[in-house]
Short mmCIF file of C-alpha atoms and ligand atoms in Angstrom, two decimals:
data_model
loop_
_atom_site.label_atom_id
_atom_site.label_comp_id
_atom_site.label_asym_id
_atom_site.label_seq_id
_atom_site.Cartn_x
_atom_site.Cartn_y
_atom_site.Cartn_z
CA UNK A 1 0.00 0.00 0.00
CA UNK A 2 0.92 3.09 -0.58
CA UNK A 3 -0.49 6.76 1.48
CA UNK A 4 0.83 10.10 0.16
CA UNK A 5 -0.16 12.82 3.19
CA UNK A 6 -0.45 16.75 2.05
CA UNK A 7 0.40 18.83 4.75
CA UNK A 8 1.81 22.52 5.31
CA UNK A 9 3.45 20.87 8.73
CA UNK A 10 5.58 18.18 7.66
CA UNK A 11 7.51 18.19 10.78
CA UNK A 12 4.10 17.15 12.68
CA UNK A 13 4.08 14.02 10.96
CA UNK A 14 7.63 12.97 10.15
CA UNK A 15 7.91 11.70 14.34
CA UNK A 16 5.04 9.68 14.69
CA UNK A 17 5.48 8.20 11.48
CA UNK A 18 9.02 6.87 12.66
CA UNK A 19 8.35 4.79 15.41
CA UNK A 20 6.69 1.37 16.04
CA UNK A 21 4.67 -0.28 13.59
CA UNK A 22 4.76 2.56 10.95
CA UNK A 23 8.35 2.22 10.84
CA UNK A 24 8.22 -1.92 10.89
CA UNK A 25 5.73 -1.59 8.25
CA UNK A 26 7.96 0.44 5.86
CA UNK A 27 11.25 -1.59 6.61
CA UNK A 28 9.43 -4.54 5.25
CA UNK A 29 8.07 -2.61 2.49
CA UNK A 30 4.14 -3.32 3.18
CA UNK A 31 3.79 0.53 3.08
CA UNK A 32 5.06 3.53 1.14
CA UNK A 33 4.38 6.49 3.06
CA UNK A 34 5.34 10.14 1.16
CA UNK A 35 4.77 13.52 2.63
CA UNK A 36 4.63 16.33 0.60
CA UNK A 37 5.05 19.98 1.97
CA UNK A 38 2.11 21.76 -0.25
CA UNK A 39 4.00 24.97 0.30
CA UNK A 40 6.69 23.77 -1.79
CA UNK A 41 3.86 23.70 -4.78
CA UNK A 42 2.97 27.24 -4.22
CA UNK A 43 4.12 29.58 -7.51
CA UNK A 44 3.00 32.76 -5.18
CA UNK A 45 6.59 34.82 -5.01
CA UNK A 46 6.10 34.33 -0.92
CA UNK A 47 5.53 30.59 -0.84
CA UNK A 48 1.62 31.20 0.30
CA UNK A 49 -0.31 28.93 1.01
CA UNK A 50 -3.53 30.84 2.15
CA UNK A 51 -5.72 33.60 1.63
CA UNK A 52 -8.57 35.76 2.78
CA UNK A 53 -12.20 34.43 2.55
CA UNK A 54 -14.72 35.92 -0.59
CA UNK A 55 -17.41 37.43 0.62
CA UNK A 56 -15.30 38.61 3.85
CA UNK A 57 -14.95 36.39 7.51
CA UNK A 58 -12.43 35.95 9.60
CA UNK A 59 -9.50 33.01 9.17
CA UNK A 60 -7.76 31.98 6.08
CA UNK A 61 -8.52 29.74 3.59
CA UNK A 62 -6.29 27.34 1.82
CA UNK A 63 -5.78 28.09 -2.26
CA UNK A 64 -6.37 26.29 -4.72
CA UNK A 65 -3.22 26.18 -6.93
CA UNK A 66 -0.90 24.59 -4.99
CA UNK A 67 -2.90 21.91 -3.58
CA UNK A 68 -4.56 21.15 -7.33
CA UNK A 69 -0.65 21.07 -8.42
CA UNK A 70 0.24 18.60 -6.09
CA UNK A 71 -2.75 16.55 -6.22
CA UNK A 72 -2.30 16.52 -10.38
CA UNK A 73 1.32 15.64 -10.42
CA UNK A 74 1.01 12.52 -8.15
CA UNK A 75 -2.24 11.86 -10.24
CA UNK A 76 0.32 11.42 -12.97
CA UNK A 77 2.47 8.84 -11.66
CA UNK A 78 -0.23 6.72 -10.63
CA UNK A 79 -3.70 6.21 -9.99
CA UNK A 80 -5.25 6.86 -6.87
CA UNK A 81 -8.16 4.99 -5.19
CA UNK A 82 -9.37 7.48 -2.87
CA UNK A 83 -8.24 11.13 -2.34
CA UNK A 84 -9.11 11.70 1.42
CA UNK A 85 -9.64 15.27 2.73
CA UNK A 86 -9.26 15.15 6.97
CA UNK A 87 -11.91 17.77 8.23
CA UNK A 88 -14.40 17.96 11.34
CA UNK A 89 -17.55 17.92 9.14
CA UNK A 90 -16.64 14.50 7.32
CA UNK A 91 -17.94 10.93 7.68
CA UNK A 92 -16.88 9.86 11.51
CA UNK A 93 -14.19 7.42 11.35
CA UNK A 94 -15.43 3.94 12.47
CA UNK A 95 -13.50 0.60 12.40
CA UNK A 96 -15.38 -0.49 9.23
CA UNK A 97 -13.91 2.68 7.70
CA UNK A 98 -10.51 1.94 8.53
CA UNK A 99 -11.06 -2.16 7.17
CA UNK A 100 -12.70 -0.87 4.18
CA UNK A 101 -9.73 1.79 3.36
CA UNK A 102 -7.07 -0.93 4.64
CA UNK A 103 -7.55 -2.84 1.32
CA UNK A 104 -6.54 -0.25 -1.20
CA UNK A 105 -3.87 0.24 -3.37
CA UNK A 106 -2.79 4.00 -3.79
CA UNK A 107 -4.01 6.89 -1.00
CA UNK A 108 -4.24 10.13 -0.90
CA UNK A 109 -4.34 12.31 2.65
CA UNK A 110 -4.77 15.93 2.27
CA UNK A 111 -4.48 17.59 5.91
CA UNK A 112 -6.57 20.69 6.18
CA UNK A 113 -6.02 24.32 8.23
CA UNK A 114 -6.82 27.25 9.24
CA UNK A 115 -10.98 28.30 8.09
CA UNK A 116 -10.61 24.83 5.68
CA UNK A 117 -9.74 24.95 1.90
CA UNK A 118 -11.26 26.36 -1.17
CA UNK A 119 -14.73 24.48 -1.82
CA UNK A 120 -13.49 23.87 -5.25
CA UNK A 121 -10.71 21.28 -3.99
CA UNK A 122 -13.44 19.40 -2.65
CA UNK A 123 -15.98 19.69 -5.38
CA UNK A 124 -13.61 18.61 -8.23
CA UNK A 125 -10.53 15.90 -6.42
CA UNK A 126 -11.86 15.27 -3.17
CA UNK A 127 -13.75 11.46 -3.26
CA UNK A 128 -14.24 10.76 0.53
CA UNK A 129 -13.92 13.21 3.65
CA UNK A 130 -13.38 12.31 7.36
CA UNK A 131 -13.62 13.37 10.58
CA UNK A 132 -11.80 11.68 13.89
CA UNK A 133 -14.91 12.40 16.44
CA UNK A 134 -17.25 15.47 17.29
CA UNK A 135 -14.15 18.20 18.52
CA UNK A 136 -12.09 20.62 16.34
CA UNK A 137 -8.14 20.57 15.81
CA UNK A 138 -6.08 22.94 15.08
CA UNK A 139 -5.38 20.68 11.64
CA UNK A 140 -5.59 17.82 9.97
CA UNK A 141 -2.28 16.21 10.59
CA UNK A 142 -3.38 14.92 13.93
CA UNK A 143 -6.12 13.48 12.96
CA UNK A 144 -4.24 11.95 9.33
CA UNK A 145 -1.91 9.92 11.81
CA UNK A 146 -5.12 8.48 14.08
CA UNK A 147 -6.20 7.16 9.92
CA UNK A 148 -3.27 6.20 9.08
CA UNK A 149 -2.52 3.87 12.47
CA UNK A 150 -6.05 2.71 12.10
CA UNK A 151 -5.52 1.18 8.36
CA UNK A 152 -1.51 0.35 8.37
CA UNK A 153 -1.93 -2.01 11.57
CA UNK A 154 -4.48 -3.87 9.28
CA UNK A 155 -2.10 -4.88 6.62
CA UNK A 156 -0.76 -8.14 6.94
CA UNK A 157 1.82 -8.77 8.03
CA UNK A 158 2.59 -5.51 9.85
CA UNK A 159 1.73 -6.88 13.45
CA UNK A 160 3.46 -10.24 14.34
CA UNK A 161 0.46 -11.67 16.02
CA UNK A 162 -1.80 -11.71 12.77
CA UNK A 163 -4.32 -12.72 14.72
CA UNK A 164 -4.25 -9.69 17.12
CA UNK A 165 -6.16 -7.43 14.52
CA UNK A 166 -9.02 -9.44 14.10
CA UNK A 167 -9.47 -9.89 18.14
CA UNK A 168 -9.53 -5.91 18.31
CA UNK A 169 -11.89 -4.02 20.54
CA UNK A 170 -14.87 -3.29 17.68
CA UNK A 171 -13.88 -5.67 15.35
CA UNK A 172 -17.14 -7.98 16.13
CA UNK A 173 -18.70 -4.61 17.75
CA UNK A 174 -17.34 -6.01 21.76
CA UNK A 175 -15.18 -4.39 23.55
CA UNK A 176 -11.98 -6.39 25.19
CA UNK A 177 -12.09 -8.64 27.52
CA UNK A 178 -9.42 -7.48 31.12
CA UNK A 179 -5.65 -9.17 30.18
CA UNK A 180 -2.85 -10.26 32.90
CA UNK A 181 0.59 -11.01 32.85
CA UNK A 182 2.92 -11.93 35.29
CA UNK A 183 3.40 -12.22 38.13
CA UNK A 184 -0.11 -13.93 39.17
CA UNK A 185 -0.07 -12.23 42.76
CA UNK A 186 1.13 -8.88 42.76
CA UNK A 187 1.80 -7.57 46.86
CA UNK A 188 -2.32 -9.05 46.68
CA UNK A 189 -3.21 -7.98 43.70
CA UNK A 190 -3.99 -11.21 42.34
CA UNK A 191 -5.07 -12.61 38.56
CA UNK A 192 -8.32 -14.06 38.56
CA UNK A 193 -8.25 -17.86 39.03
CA UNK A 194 -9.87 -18.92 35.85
CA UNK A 195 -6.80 -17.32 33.36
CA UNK A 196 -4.36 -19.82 35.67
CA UNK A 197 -6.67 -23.08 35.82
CA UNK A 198 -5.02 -24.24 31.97
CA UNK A 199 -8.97 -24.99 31.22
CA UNK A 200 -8.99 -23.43 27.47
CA UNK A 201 -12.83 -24.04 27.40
CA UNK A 202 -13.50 -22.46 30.73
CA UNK A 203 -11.14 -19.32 29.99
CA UNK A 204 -13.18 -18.31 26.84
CA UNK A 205 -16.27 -18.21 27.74
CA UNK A 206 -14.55 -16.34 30.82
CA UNK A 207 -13.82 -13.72 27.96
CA UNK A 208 -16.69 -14.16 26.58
CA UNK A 209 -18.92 -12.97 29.42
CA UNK A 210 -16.40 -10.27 30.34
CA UNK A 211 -16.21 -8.69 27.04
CA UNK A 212 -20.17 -8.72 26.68
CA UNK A 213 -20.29 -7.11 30.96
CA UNK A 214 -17.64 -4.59 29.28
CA UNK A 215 -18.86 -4.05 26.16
CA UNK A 216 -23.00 -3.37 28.16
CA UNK A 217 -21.41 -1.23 30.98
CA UNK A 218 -19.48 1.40 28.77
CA UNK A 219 -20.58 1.11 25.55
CA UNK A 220 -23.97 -0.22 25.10
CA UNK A 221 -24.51 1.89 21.68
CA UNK A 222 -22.43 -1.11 20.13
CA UNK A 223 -25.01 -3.23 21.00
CA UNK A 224 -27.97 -1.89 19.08
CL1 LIG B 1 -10.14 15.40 10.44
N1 LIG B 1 -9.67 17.81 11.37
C1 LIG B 1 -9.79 18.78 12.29
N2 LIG B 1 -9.21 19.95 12.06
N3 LIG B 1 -10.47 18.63 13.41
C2 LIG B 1 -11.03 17.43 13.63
C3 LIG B 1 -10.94 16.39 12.71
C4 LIG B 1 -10.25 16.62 11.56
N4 LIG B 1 -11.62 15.33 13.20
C5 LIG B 1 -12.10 15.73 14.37
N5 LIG B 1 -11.75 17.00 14.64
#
């Protein structure tokens, strides 16, 4: 797979993108991740990115030209199946989203700021926009890395337990069932008994039950 993020803060994204299973996922070549600096696109003397609103407001919004450059010139090395625009009024990001987007070929992420972007970037490149959850952020980069975690840990191959995915909190719609580790009595804290009895039948439908208590207590909405 392959994500190319449009951003006028680079720097935002190059750290989290480094670490942990974005960076195993690159070493072993399951993901191509570019990010391009749209300011470097802009052919305004000043490098601008922005500019006041028609019709008068306050806040910038983003132009046109050197998002539409950027946009056309990866267009031309290869075809994209989705050109995502991050913004608070899109579709709320669910795991079905994130599956769904997982199975793709070629991405495009185009992180928003300041009032948002010319309407006409939307209206002619934009195919699908999304929102994190009902708050506002300063900008889209924040909210590109939540996406991109969501779909690259999907991939597989890019977590070692490839079965760890599909157990996920949401995947079936349940939340998790509690998890121990050593050491089984900790100054009295102790594990419950049925994790340490070695009865594989018994322990399930221990999870079972504790995922579905979970899963009524704290998010019953799931359930509907
Ligand atoms: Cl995608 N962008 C911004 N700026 N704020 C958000 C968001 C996105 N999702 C939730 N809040």
């Amino acid at each position: 797979m392959r994500i190319d993020i449009l951003t006028i803060l680079p720097d935002l994204l190059q750290g989290p993108f480094s670490e942990s299973i974005m960076k195993r996922a690159q070493e072993r070549e399951l993901l191509t991740l570019e990010i391009h600096n749209i300011r470097d696109y802009s052919q305004n003397k000043h490098k601008k990115v922005d500019d006041t609103q028609y019709g008068g407001g306050a806040g910038m919004v983003m132009t046109v030209q050197p998002i539409v450059d950027l946009i056309e010139k990866l267009q031309s090395e290869r075809s994209y199946d989705e050109i995502i625009f991050m913004t608070p009024d899109g579709e709320v990001l669910e795991q079905e989203l994130s599956n769904d987007l997982s199975l793709k070929e070629n991405l495009i992420i185009l992180c928003g700021h300041y009032k948002g972007i010319d309407e006409r970037i939307r209206e002619h490149f934009i195919t699908k926009e999304i929102s994190i959850g009902s708050y506002v952020l300063t900008g889209g980069e924040l909210a590109a890395c939540v996406l991109v975690d969501s779909i690259v840990r999907l991939i597989p191959g890019v977590i070692n337990d490839e079965t760890s995915a599909l157990t996920d909190s949401f995947q079936d719609n349940l939340l998790s069932p509690p998890v121990y580790t050593k050491p089984a009595d900790y100054k009295g804290m102790k594990v419950p008994d049925v994790l340490l009895s070695g009865n594989f039948a018994k322990i399930d439908k221990w999870r079972e039950e504790k995922a579905m208590e979970r899963t009524r207590e704290r998010r019953p909405d799931l359930l509907e």
